[in-house]
């Protein structure tokens, strides 16, 4: 058997022996070479990620007992390995410092994302590992050094999800107040300028701005690959920041408004990046998966956790805060998307049979989406079902390339051949 023979997603489902375990890494006599960051190197028509495994409830706002635990490191690692083995491009955490209240205080139990990413990076092989960083909570030089450390642990697979802070109760924990909306992005401009200099400069540098005064700063080592930057800016100021600095916009897609509105939402980012900054930017969003044998079963399960057991009190807090602070939604929009917040934090719905879900992926790809980070109520069973049943159909539909043994790990490729 050739080391580069195609493996379908179905081949990989349940094969825990074909995985980049810590033991495999430790048996290697010399360090792995620099690896490509799949966010840049992937040729898949639609890229895939997993989102929000590090926080209580994941992206759901529900009282359902199947909801994700926020303090389950072993569970995080299990999900990461399944996604890694299946060729997903991204593993993205949520940045959360304080819960939203409600019956279960959604998001109140959450792993910090730099140290979380270091752990995930050490125990995966090919997937891009992100941290999600509220910039006002960490100094840029400290964050830059942490980022480089994770990049080296992962052999070049690090990504940074940049947040400026939109949940006032969180931001007031750190400085007693939250900056005015546009000033958050002014702060982010300075923060990112300093971090990039720390990643790139061979000699000490200085910087003096409105928010930072940096003297003779230097940081070594430098990253193996340039960190992949994403941001969810949805206001006019946020969109300019994202278009100017980031590799991808990470959006809440207004899918209730129909195809024309979504195409316009996507085009506005890509056009701004190209026309104003001569840059090409990818568009990512996230979506909640409810996969069952029939559409009726999927709809019933969705109704069970989002309607019957939805945490309405927590949802009220989220929609109120998000509508006021982000510029992504008007307060009216936030109410209109209320059900989808409970189902998956207003992600796009991927609900139905495997065949129907593939058709939804086709639709969003046609509308201009480059990647979707997936969420579930029950991540552990959900991702396994998805890899076993839906991913092979995506390959058949031309949305994803078949996985190769070499893409899993060079060590395993040699053993399987």
mmCIF file of C-alpha atoms in Angstrom:
data_model
loop_
_atom_site.group_PDB
_atom_site.id
_atom_site.type_symbol
_atom_site.label_atom_id
_atom_site.label_comp_id
_atom_site.label_asym_id
_atom_site.label_seq_id
_atom_site.Cartn_x
_atom_site.Cartn_y
_atom_site.Cartn_z
ATOM 1 C CA UNK A 1 0.000 0.000 0.000
ATOM 2 C CA UNK A 2 1.347 3.428 -0.925
ATOM 3 C CA UNK A 3 1.925 5.871 1.979
ATOM 4 C CA UNK A 4 -0.161 8.445 0.112
ATOM 5 C CA UNK A 5 -3.224 6.286 -0.539
ATOM 6 C CA UNK A 6 -6.471 8.163 0.119
ATOM 7 C CA UNK A 7 -8.277 7.403 3.350
ATOM 8 C CA UNK A 8 -11.915 8.368 3.466
ATOM 9 C CA UNK A 9 -13.430 9.889 6.566
ATOM 10 C CA UNK A 10 -15.329 6.625 6.962
ATOM 11 C CA UNK A 11 -12.019 4.731 7.106
ATOM 12 C CA UNK A 12 -10.899 6.878 10.019
ATOM 13 C CA UNK A 13 -14.072 6.808 12.101
ATOM 14 C CA UNK A 14 -13.423 4.852 15.268
ATOM 15 C CA UNK A 15 -9.801 3.973 14.383
ATOM 16 C CA UNK A 16 -8.148 5.345 17.486
ATOM 17 C CA UNK A 17 -4.961 3.436 16.701
ATOM 18 C CA UNK A 18 -4.299 5.782 13.766
ATOM 19 C CA UNK A 19 -3.747 8.956 15.723
ATOM 20 C CA UNK A 20 -0.893 11.260 16.709
ATOM 21 C CA UNK A 21 -0.575 10.188 20.347
ATOM 22 C CA UNK A 22 2.021 11.559 22.737
ATOM 23 C CA UNK A 23 3.767 8.185 22.674
ATOM 24 C CA UNK A 24 4.215 8.382 18.894
ATOM 25 C CA UNK A 25 5.714 11.845 19.236
ATOM 26 C CA UNK A 26 8.088 10.773 22.009
ATOM 27 C CA UNK A 27 9.324 7.750 20.002
ATOM 28 C CA UNK A 28 10.504 9.989 17.195
ATOM 29 C CA UNK A 29 14.273 10.357 17.427
ATOM 30 C CA UNK A 30 14.420 13.861 16.024
ATOM 31 C CA UNK A 31 11.976 16.727 16.004
ATOM 32 C CA UNK A 32 9.330 16.927 13.339
ATOM 33 C CA UNK A 33 9.960 19.532 10.634
ATOM 34 C CA UNK A 34 7.919 22.711 10.481
ATOM 35 C CA UNK A 35 4.379 21.777 9.536
ATOM 36 C CA UNK A 36 2.034 23.759 7.332
ATOM 37 C CA UNK A 37 -0.801 25.579 9.019
ATOM 38 C CA UNK A 38 -3.857 23.972 7.375
ATOM 39 C CA UNK A 39 -5.750 27.258 7.575
ATOM 40 C CA UNK A 40 -3.370 28.390 4.815
ATOM 41 C CA UNK A 41 -2.447 25.137 3.103
ATOM 42 C CA UNK A 42 -5.797 23.338 2.879
ATOM 43 C CA UNK A 43 -7.267 23.024 -0.615
ATOM 44 C CA UNK A 44 -10.699 21.983 0.613
ATOM 45 C CA UNK A 45 -13.588 23.898 -0.895
ATOM 46 C CA UNK A 46 -15.033 24.292 2.571
ATOM 47 C CA UNK A 47 -12.784 24.067 5.604
ATOM 48 C CA UNK A 48 -13.959 22.637 8.913
ATOM 49 C CA UNK A 49 -13.309 23.504 12.524
ATOM 50 C CA UNK A 50 -14.594 22.704 15.980
ATOM 51 C CA UNK A 51 -15.645 25.616 18.175
ATOM 52 C CA UNK A 52 -16.101 26.179 21.903
ATOM 53 C CA UNK A 53 -15.215 22.857 23.542
ATOM 54 C CA UNK A 54 -13.518 24.659 26.433
ATOM 55 C CA UNK A 55 -16.584 26.222 28.045
ATOM 56 C CA UNK A 56 -19.696 25.093 29.898
ATOM 57 C CA UNK A 57 -22.455 24.360 27.412
ATOM 58 C CA UNK A 58 -20.275 24.911 24.354
ATOM 59 C CA UNK A 59 -22.321 27.223 22.153
ATOM 60 C CA UNK A 60 -25.711 26.114 23.471
ATOM 61 C CA UNK A 61 -27.811 28.068 25.960
ATOM 62 C CA UNK A 62 -29.779 25.193 27.407
ATOM 63 C CA UNK A 63 -30.572 23.234 30.536
ATOM 64 C CA UNK A 64 -30.282 19.910 28.681
ATOM 65 C CA UNK A 65 -28.178 17.442 30.706
ATOM 66 C CA UNK A 66 -26.148 16.473 27.609
ATOM 67 C CA UNK A 67 -24.617 19.949 27.413
ATOM 68 C CA UNK A 68 -20.832 20.169 27.439
ATOM 69 C CA UNK A 69 -18.911 20.375 30.713
ATOM 70 C CA UNK A 70 -16.522 23.293 30.960
ATOM 71 C CA UNK A 71 -13.954 21.547 33.168
ATOM 72 C CA UNK A 72 -13.442 18.328 31.204
ATOM 73 C CA UNK A 73 -9.872 18.398 29.896
ATOM 74 C CA UNK A 74 -9.916 14.738 28.878
ATOM 75 C CA UNK A 75 -13.097 15.385 26.913
ATOM 76 C CA UNK A 76 -11.520 18.364 25.154
ATOM 77 C CA UNK A 77 -8.576 16.224 24.149
ATOM 78 C CA UNK A 78 -10.799 13.408 22.891
ATOM 79 C CA UNK A 79 -12.752 15.798 20.659
ATOM 80 C CA UNK A 80 -9.540 17.424 19.415
ATOM 81 C CA UNK A 81 -8.050 14.088 18.421
ATOM 82 C CA UNK A 82 -11.146 13.048 16.492
ATOM 83 C CA UNK A 83 -11.102 16.360 14.602
ATOM 84 C CA UNK A 84 -7.354 16.106 14.024
ATOM 85 C CA UNK A 85 -7.550 12.558 12.693
ATOM 86 C CA UNK A 86 -10.440 13.495 10.405
ATOM 87 C CA UNK A 87 -8.471 16.312 8.767
ATOM 88 C CA UNK A 88 -10.342 19.274 10.223
ATOM 89 C CA UNK A 89 -8.478 22.534 9.739
ATOM 90 C CA UNK A 90 -9.176 24.380 13.010
ATOM 91 C CA UNK A 91 -9.780 23.864 16.725
ATOM 92 C CA UNK A 92 -11.027 27.147 18.173
ATOM 93 C CA UNK A 93 -11.880 27.874 21.824
ATOM 94 C CA UNK A 94 -14.224 30.493 23.221
ATOM 95 C CA UNK A 95 -12.696 33.240 25.345
ATOM 96 C CA UNK A 96 -14.835 33.541 28.471
ATOM 97 C CA UNK A 97 -14.035 34.988 31.887
ATOM 98 C CA UNK A 98 -17.490 35.267 33.434
ATOM 99 C CA UNK A 99 -20.736 33.423 32.837
ATOM 100 C CA UNK A 100 -23.881 34.999 31.462
ATOM 101 C CA UNK A 101 -26.124 34.049 34.369
ATOM 102 C CA UNK A 102 -29.404 32.272 33.865
ATOM 103 C CA UNK A 103 -30.244 28.839 35.194
ATOM 104 C CA UNK A 104 -26.849 27.293 34.440
ATOM 105 C CA UNK A 105 -24.671 30.404 34.186
ATOM 106 C CA UNK A 106 -23.735 29.571 30.588
ATOM 107 C CA UNK A 107 -20.003 30.019 30.014
ATOM 108 C CA UNK A 108 -19.257 30.365 33.727
ATOM 109 C CA UNK A 109 -16.915 27.359 33.776
ATOM 110 C CA UNK A 110 -14.249 27.781 31.116
ATOM 111 C CA UNK A 111 -10.606 26.900 30.483
ATOM 112 C CA UNK A 112 -8.202 29.788 29.761
ATOM 113 C CA UNK A 113 -7.256 29.544 26.113
ATOM 114 C CA UNK A 114 -3.480 30.094 25.855
ATOM 115 C CA UNK A 115 -2.638 27.260 28.238
ATOM 116 C CA UNK A 116 -5.506 25.206 26.783
ATOM 117 C CA UNK A 117 -4.057 25.658 23.277
ATOM 118 C CA UNK A 118 -0.595 24.605 24.435
ATOM 119 C CA UNK A 119 -2.019 21.340 25.741
ATOM 120 C CA UNK A 120 -4.045 20.668 22.600
ATOM 121 C CA UNK A 121 -1.068 21.560 20.387
ATOM 122 C CA UNK A 122 1.187 19.048 22.126
ATOM 123 C CA UNK A 123 -1.217 16.187 21.550
ATOM 124 C CA UNK A 124 -2.403 16.776 17.989
ATOM 125 C CA UNK A 125 -0.637 16.484 14.672
ATOM 126 C CA UNK A 126 -2.065 18.515 11.800
ATOM 127 C CA UNK A 127 -4.997 20.698 12.946
ATOM 128 C CA UNK A 128 -4.514 24.440 13.502
ATOM 129 C CA UNK A 129 -4.822 25.208 17.208
ATOM 130 C CA UNK A 130 -6.180 28.612 18.174
ATOM 131 C CA UNK A 131 -6.270 30.693 21.276
ATOM 132 C CA UNK A 132 -9.075 33.209 21.713
ATOM 133 C CA UNK A 133 -7.735 36.312 23.398
ATOM 134 C CA UNK A 134 -9.542 39.327 24.824
ATOM 135 C CA UNK A 135 -6.787 41.844 24.141
ATOM 136 C CA UNK A 136 -7.524 44.098 27.158
ATOM 137 C CA UNK A 137 -6.838 41.176 29.511
ATOM 138 C CA UNK A 138 -3.219 40.456 28.496
ATOM 139 C CA UNK A 139 -0.148 42.542 27.653
ATOM 140 C CA UNK A 140 0.881 42.165 23.984
ATOM 141 C CA UNK A 141 4.479 41.197 24.748
ATOM 142 C CA UNK A 142 3.374 38.496 27.157
ATOM 143 C CA UNK A 143 0.760 37.249 24.684
ATOM 144 C CA UNK A 144 3.268 37.298 21.821
ATOM 145 C CA UNK A 145 5.652 35.094 23.793
ATOM 146 C CA UNK A 146 2.846 32.703 24.717
ATOM 147 C CA UNK A 147 1.773 32.550 21.073
ATOM 148 C CA UNK A 148 5.277 31.682 19.890
ATOM 149 C CA UNK A 149 5.568 28.964 22.516
ATOM 150 C CA UNK A 150 2.333 27.372 21.303
ATOM 151 C CA UNK A 151 3.484 27.736 17.699
ATOM 152 C CA UNK A 152 6.674 25.815 18.472
ATOM 153 C CA UNK A 153 4.806 23.152 20.441
ATOM 154 C CA UNK A 154 2.575 22.651 17.396
ATOM 155 C CA UNK A 155 5.434 22.872 14.842
ATOM 156 C CA UNK A 156 3.822 25.912 13.224
ATOM 157 C CA UNK A 157 0.060 25.366 13.578
ATOM 158 C CA UNK A 158 -0.899 28.298 15.815
ATOM 159 C CA UNK A 159 -3.759 30.722 15.256
ATOM 160 C CA UNK A 160 -5.043 33.719 17.212
ATOM 161 C CA UNK A 161 -8.712 34.642 17.457
ATOM 162 C CA UNK A 162 -8.648 38.341 18.370
ATOM 163 C CA UNK A 163 -11.369 39.755 20.618
ATOM 164 C CA UNK A 164 -11.640 43.352 21.751
ATOM 165 C CA UNK A 165 -14.148 42.599 24.519
ATOM 166 C CA UNK A 166 -17.910 42.948 24.181
ATOM 167 C CA UNK A 167 -19.296 41.526 27.442
ATOM 168 C CA UNK A 168 -19.165 44.364 29.923
ATOM 169 C CA UNK A 169 -19.372 42.223 33.055
ATOM 170 C CA UNK A 170 -16.190 40.441 31.960
ATOM 171 C CA UNK A 171 -14.190 43.494 31.007
ATOM 172 C CA UNK A 172 -15.061 45.299 34.240
ATOM 173 C CA UNK A 173 -13.449 42.410 36.131
ATOM 174 C CA UNK A 174 -10.059 43.526 34.784
ATOM 175 C CA UNK A 175 -10.134 47.304 34.831
ATOM 176 C CA UNK A 176 -13.382 48.355 36.450
ATOM 177 C CA UNK A 177 -14.746 49.592 33.133
ATOM 178 C CA UNK A 178 -15.113 48.738 29.457
ATOM 179 C CA UNK A 179 -13.716 50.959 26.737
ATOM 180 C CA UNK A 180 -16.041 52.711 24.304
ATOM 181 C CA UNK A 181 -16.628 50.610 21.184
ATOM 182 C CA UNK A 182 -14.317 52.271 18.645
ATOM 183 C CA UNK A 183 -11.578 52.834 21.228
ATOM 184 C CA UNK A 184 -11.406 49.081 21.739
ATOM 185 C CA UNK A 185 -10.209 48.796 18.148
ATOM 186 C CA UNK A 186 -7.768 51.686 18.575
ATOM 187 C CA UNK A 187 -6.357 49.726 21.496
ATOM 188 C CA UNK A 188 -6.275 46.565 19.371
ATOM 189 C CA UNK A 189 -4.322 48.354 16.614
ATOM 190 C CA UNK A 190 -1.566 49.232 19.083
ATOM 191 C CA UNK A 191 -1.678 45.814 20.737
ATOM 192 C CA UNK A 192 -1.300 43.948 17.458
ATOM 193 C CA UNK A 193 1.448 46.278 16.217
ATOM 194 C CA UNK A 194 3.491 45.426 19.306
ATOM 195 C CA UNK A 195 2.792 41.694 19.069
ATOM 196 C CA UNK A 196 3.777 41.580 15.391
ATOM 197 C CA UNK A 197 7.013 43.411 16.120
ATOM 198 C CA UNK A 198 7.762 40.906 18.865
ATOM 199 C CA UNK A 199 7.250 38.098 16.348
ATOM 200 C CA UNK A 200 9.369 39.692 13.621
ATOM 201 C CA UNK A 201 12.053 42.075 14.912
ATOM 202 C CA UNK A 202 15.622 40.850 15.278
ATOM 203 C CA UNK A 203 16.687 43.874 17.312
ATOM 204 C CA UNK A 204 15.028 45.750 20.205
ATOM 205 C CA UNK A 205 12.173 48.098 19.280
ATOM 206 C CA UNK A 206 10.315 50.962 20.907
ATOM 207 C CA UNK A 207 6.699 52.041 20.692
ATOM 208 C CA UNK A 208 4.770 54.880 22.274
ATOM 209 C CA UNK A 209 1.055 55.259 21.681
ATOM 210 C CA UNK A 210 -2.099 56.195 23.515
ATOM 211 C CA UNK A 211 -2.277 52.877 25.361
ATOM 212 C CA UNK A 212 1.254 51.433 25.425
ATOM 213 C CA UNK A 213 4.788 52.665 26.039
ATOM 214 C CA UNK A 214 7.312 50.002 25.021
ATOM 215 C CA UNK A 215 11.054 50.462 25.529
ATOM 216 C CA UNK A 216 13.797 48.260 24.037
ATOM 217 C CA UNK A 217 11.483 45.294 23.618
ATOM 218 C CA UNK A 218 12.615 42.077 22.017
ATOM 219 C CA UNK A 219 11.196 38.570 22.014
ATOM 220 C CA UNK A 220 12.859 35.360 20.882
ATOM 221 C CA UNK A 221 12.355 32.807 19.480
ATOM 222 C CA UNK A 222 10.144 33.901 16.642
ATOM 223 C CA UNK A 223 7.211 31.821 15.383
ATOM 224 C CA UNK A 224 7.895 28.986 12.953
ATOM 225 C CA UNK A 225 4.944 30.112 10.825
ATOM 226 C CA UNK A 226 3.249 33.492 10.906
ATOM 227 C CA UNK A 227 0.315 33.144 13.333
ATOM 228 C CA UNK A 228 -3.028 32.911 11.547
ATOM 229 C CA UNK A 229 -5.255 35.780 12.688
ATOM 230 C CA UNK A 230 -9.053 35.789 12.802
ATOM 231 C CA UNK A 231 -11.512 38.321 14.196
ATOM 232 C CA UNK A 232 -15.283 38.642 14.471
ATOM 233 C CA UNK A 233 -15.587 42.402 13.986
ATOM 234 C CA UNK A 234 -19.034 43.238 12.653
ATOM 235 C CA UNK A 235 -19.334 46.982 13.181
ATOM 236 C CA UNK A 236 -17.883 49.380 10.581
ATOM 237 C CA UNK A 237 -14.818 49.942 12.795
ATOM 238 C CA UNK A 238 -14.486 46.244 13.537
ATOM 239 C CA UNK A 239 -14.720 45.298 9.878
ATOM 240 C CA UNK A 240 -11.925 47.725 8.978
ATOM 241 C CA UNK A 241 -9.695 46.273 11.675
ATOM 242 C CA UNK A 242 -10.374 42.729 10.498
ATOM 243 C CA UNK A 243 -9.948 43.556 6.809
ATOM 244 C CA UNK A 244 -6.660 45.355 7.466
ATOM 245 C CA UNK A 245 -4.990 42.873 9.788
ATOM 246 C CA UNK A 246 -6.592 39.430 9.764
ATOM 247 C CA UNK A 247 -6.452 36.375 7.549
ATOM 248 C CA UNK A 248 -10.119 35.529 8.079
ATOM 249 C CA UNK A 249 -13.298 37.101 9.385
ATOM 250 C CA UNK A 250 -15.149 34.871 11.849
ATOM 251 C CA UNK A 251 -18.775 35.882 11.429
ATOM 252 C CA UNK A 252 -22.211 35.394 12.842
ATOM 253 C CA UNK A 253 -23.954 34.995 9.489
ATOM 254 C CA UNK A 254 -27.414 36.557 9.287
ATOM 255 C CA UNK A 255 -28.885 33.471 7.669
ATOM 256 C CA UNK A 256 -32.480 34.421 8.521
ATOM 257 C CA UNK A 257 -32.214 37.323 6.072
ATOM 258 C CA UNK A 258 -31.767 35.058 3.059
ATOM 259 C CA UNK A 259 -29.219 34.471 0.328
ATOM 260 C CA UNK A 260 -28.877 38.025 -0.969
ATOM 261 C CA UNK A 261 -28.255 39.452 2.500
ATOM 262 C CA UNK A 262 -25.661 36.806 3.343
ATOM 263 C CA UNK A 263 -23.861 37.246 0.025
ATOM 264 C CA UNK A 264 -23.755 40.992 0.679
ATOM 265 C CA UNK A 265 -22.483 40.467 4.229
ATOM 266 C CA UNK A 266 -19.651 38.309 2.894
ATOM 267 C CA UNK A 267 -18.860 40.536 -0.086
ATOM 268 C CA UNK A 268 -18.632 43.610 2.136
ATOM 269 C CA UNK A 269 -15.700 42.055 4.008
ATOM 270 C CA UNK A 270 -13.891 40.735 0.963
ATOM 271 C CA UNK A 271 -14.386 43.946 -1.016
ATOM 272 C CA UNK A 272 -13.216 46.119 1.872
ATOM 273 C CA UNK A 273 -10.064 44.047 2.339
ATOM 274 C CA UNK A 274 -9.249 44.107 -1.375
ATOM 275 C CA UNK A 275 -10.161 47.681 -2.216
ATOM 276 C CA UNK A 276 -8.833 49.411 0.891
ATOM 277 C CA UNK A 277 -5.883 47.219 1.853
ATOM 278 C CA UNK A 278 -5.150 45.070 -1.241
ATOM 279 C CA UNK A 279 -5.632 41.925 0.811
ATOM 280 C CA UNK A 280 -7.555 38.700 0.297
ATOM 281 C CA UNK A 281 -9.508 37.579 3.335
ATOM 282 C CA UNK A 282 -11.334 34.333 4.023
ATOM 283 C CA UNK A 283 -14.782 34.155 5.551
ATOM 284 C CA UNK A 284 -15.491 31.712 8.344
ATOM 285 C CA UNK A 285 -18.622 31.271 10.400
ATOM 286 C CA UNK A 286 -19.814 28.718 12.904
ATOM 287 C CA UNK A 287 -22.790 26.400 12.797
ATOM 288 C CA UNK A 288 -24.658 24.060 15.107
ATOM 289 C CA UNK A 289 -25.036 20.473 13.936
ATOM 290 C CA UNK A 290 -28.088 18.341 14.697
ATOM 291 C CA UNK A 291 -27.626 15.149 12.694
ATOM 292 C CA UNK A 292 -30.220 12.364 12.818
ATOM 293 C CA UNK A 293 -31.577 9.616 10.570
ATOM 294 C CA UNK A 294 -34.581 11.743 9.540
ATOM 295 C CA UNK A 295 -35.408 15.447 9.377
ATOM 296 C CA UNK A 296 -38.245 14.864 11.844
ATOM 297 C CA UNK A 297 -35.882 13.331 14.390
ATOM 298 C CA UNK A 298 -33.430 16.201 13.975
ATOM 299 C CA UNK A 299 -36.154 18.824 14.391
ATOM 300 C CA UNK A 300 -37.489 17.063 17.484
ATOM 301 C CA UNK A 301 -34.040 16.908 19.093
ATOM 302 C CA UNK A 302 -33.436 20.576 18.337
ATOM 303 C CA UNK A 303 -36.808 21.478 19.851
ATOM 304 C CA UNK A 304 -35.970 19.374 22.913
ATOM 305 C CA UNK A 305 -32.824 21.235 23.875
ATOM 306 C CA UNK A 306 -33.443 24.716 22.459
ATOM 307 C CA UNK A 307 -37.165 25.171 23.139
ATOM 308 C CA UNK A 308 -38.241 22.738 25.827
ATOM 309 C CA UNK A 309 -35.027 23.006 27.856
ATOM 310 C CA UNK A 310 -33.657 26.303 26.565
ATOM 311 C CA UNK A 311 -32.247 28.663 29.192
ATOM 312 C CA UNK A 312 -34.402 31.698 28.445
ATOM 313 C CA UNK A 313 -33.032 33.791 31.286
ATOM 314 C CA UNK A 314 -29.460 33.295 30.122
ATOM 315 C CA UNK A 315 -30.476 33.943 26.526
ATOM 316 C CA UNK A 316 -32.067 37.270 27.525
ATOM 317 C CA UNK A 317 -28.764 38.444 28.997
ATOM 318 C CA UNK A 318 -26.724 37.355 25.977
ATOM 319 C CA UNK A 319 -28.983 38.895 23.347
ATOM 320 C CA UNK A 320 -29.267 42.153 25.263
ATOM 321 C CA UNK A 321 -25.508 42.524 25.711
ATOM 322 C CA UNK A 322 -24.604 41.394 22.207
ATOM 323 C CA UNK A 323 -27.144 43.689 20.605
ATOM 324 C CA UNK A 324 -25.834 46.698 22.500
ATOM 325 C CA UNK A 325 -22.082 46.175 22.382
ATOM 326 C CA UNK A 326 -20.939 44.459 19.193
ATOM 327 C CA UNK A 327 -22.445 46.303 16.262
ATOM 328 C CA UNK A 328 -23.075 42.909 14.643
ATOM 329 C CA UNK A 329 -26.745 42.833 15.608
ATOM 330 C CA UNK A 330 -29.260 45.522 16.284
ATOM 331 C CA UNK A 331 -31.210 44.832 19.493
ATOM 332 C CA UNK A 332 -34.096 43.794 17.249
ATOM 333 C CA UNK A 333 -31.876 41.353 15.336
ATOM 334 C CA UNK A 334 -30.675 39.819 18.586
ATOM 335 C CA UNK A 335 -34.265 39.073 19.585
ATOM 336 C CA UNK A 336 -35.069 37.748 16.113
ATOM 337 C CA UNK A 337 -32.193 35.265 16.317
ATOM 338 C CA UNK A 338 -33.148 34.246 19.869
ATOM 339 C CA UNK A 339 -33.921 30.605 19.063
ATOM 340 C CA UNK A 340 -30.605 30.215 17.252
ATOM 341 C CA UNK A 341 -28.735 31.635 20.251
ATOM 342 C CA UNK A 342 -30.166 28.858 22.393
ATOM 343 C CA UNK A 343 -29.452 26.268 19.702
ATOM 344 C CA UNK A 344 -25.877 27.330 18.962
ATOM 345 C CA UNK A 345 -25.069 30.968 19.813
ATOM 346 C CA UNK A 346 -26.726 32.172 16.590
ATOM 347 C CA UNK A 347 -24.613 29.958 14.349
ATOM 348 C CA UNK A 348 -25.964 28.720 11.043
ATOM 349 C CA UNK A 349 -28.237 25.668 11.449
ATOM 350 C CA UNK A 350 -26.914 22.396 10.024
ATOM 351 C CA UNK A 351 -29.928 20.289 10.887
ATOM 352 C CA UNK A 352 -31.189 17.096 9.254
ATOM 353 C CA UNK A 353 -29.859 13.865 7.801
ATOM 354 C CA UNK A 354 -26.228 13.568 6.678
ATOM 355 C CA UNK A 355 -27.344 14.075 3.075
ATOM 356 C CA UNK A 356 -29.324 17.196 3.966
ATOM 357 C CA UNK A 357 -26.441 18.618 5.976
ATOM 358 C CA UNK A 358 -24.105 18.188 2.998
ATOM 359 C CA UNK A 359 -26.572 20.171 0.886
ATOM 360 C CA UNK A 360 -26.462 22.948 3.483
ATOM 361 C CA UNK A 361 -22.655 22.973 3.314
ATOM 362 C CA UNK A 362 -22.926 23.279 -0.465
ATOM 363 C CA UNK A 363 -25.298 26.216 -0.089
ATOM 364 C CA UNK A 364 -23.082 28.140 2.299
ATOM 365 C CA UNK A 365 -20.024 27.409 0.183
ATOM 366 C CA UNK A 366 -21.838 28.753 -2.877
ATOM 367 C CA UNK A 367 -22.748 31.889 -0.918
ATOM 368 C CA UNK A 368 -19.061 32.563 -0.233
ATOM 369 C CA UNK A 369 -18.294 30.870 3.085
ATOM 370 C CA UNK A 370 -14.765 29.410 3.168
ATOM 371 C CA UNK A 371 -14.982 27.554 6.476
ATOM 372 C CA UNK A 372 -17.436 26.576 9.203
ATOM 373 C CA UNK A 373 -16.519 25.792 12.815
ATOM 374 C CA UNK A 374 -18.942 23.193 14.127
ATOM 375 C CA UNK A 375 -20.741 22.926 17.456
ATOM 376 C CA UNK A 376 -23.056 20.318 18.943
ATOM 377 C CA UNK A 377 -25.129 19.837 22.061
ATOM 378 C CA UNK A 378 -23.254 16.574 22.688
ATOM 379 C CA UNK A 379 -19.844 17.118 21.094
ATOM 380 C CA UNK A 380 -18.523 13.659 21.918
ATOM 381 C CA UNK A 381 -21.171 11.688 20.078
ATOM 382 C CA UNK A 382 -21.916 14.445 17.581
ATOM 383 C CA UNK A 383 -18.453 14.722 16.062
ATOM 384 C CA UNK A 384 -18.084 10.938 15.815
ATOM 385 C CA UNK A 385 -21.413 10.653 13.999
ATOM 386 C CA UNK A 386 -20.423 13.531 11.728
ATOM 387 C CA UNK A 387 -17.051 11.999 10.820
ATOM 388 C CA UNK A 388 -18.567 8.566 10.258
ATOM 389 C CA UNK A 389 -21.638 9.566 8.237
ATOM 390 C CA UNK A 390 -21.454 13.138 6.918
ATOM 391 C CA UNK A 391 -17.776 13.695 6.167
ATOM 392 C CA UNK A 392 -17.585 10.887 3.570
ATOM 393 C CA UNK A 393 -20.532 12.469 1.759
ATOM 394 C CA UNK A 394 -18.738 15.819 1.757
ATOM 395 C CA UNK A 395 -15.779 14.117 0.098
ATOM 396 C CA UNK A 396 -18.056 12.541 -2.502
ATOM 397 C CA UNK A 397 -19.650 15.931 -3.160
ATOM 398 C CA UNK A 398 -16.261 17.528 -3.854
ATOM 399 C CA UNK A 399 -16.382 19.768 -0.786
ATOM 400 C CA UNK A 400 -13.489 17.984 0.936
ATOM 401 C CA UNK A 401 -10.500 16.006 -0.285
ATOM 402 C CA UNK A 402 -9.946 12.477 0.980
ATOM 403 C CA UNK A 403 -7.456 12.312 3.818
ATOM 404 C CA UNK A 404 -4.046 10.782 3.087
ATOM 405 C CA UNK A 405 -2.044 8.672 5.485
ATOM 406 C CA UNK A 406 0.812 11.178 5.248
ATOM 407 C CA UNK A 407 -1.530 13.944 6.316
ATOM 408 C CA UNK A 408 -2.182 12.119 9.575
ATOM 409 C CA UNK A 409 1.441 11.760 10.690
ATOM 410 C CA UNK A 410 4.691 10.751 8.953
ATOM 411 C CA UNK A 411 5.328 8.101 11.614
ATOM 412 C CA UNK A 412 1.936 6.459 11.143
ATOM 413 C CA UNK A 413 2.265 6.727 7.348
ATOM 414 C CA UNK A 414 5.403 4.615 7.479
ATOM 415 C CA UNK A 415 3.823 2.057 9.810
ATOM 416 C CA UNK A 416 0.596 1.680 7.787
ATOM 417 C CA UNK A 417 2.294 1.447 4.358
#
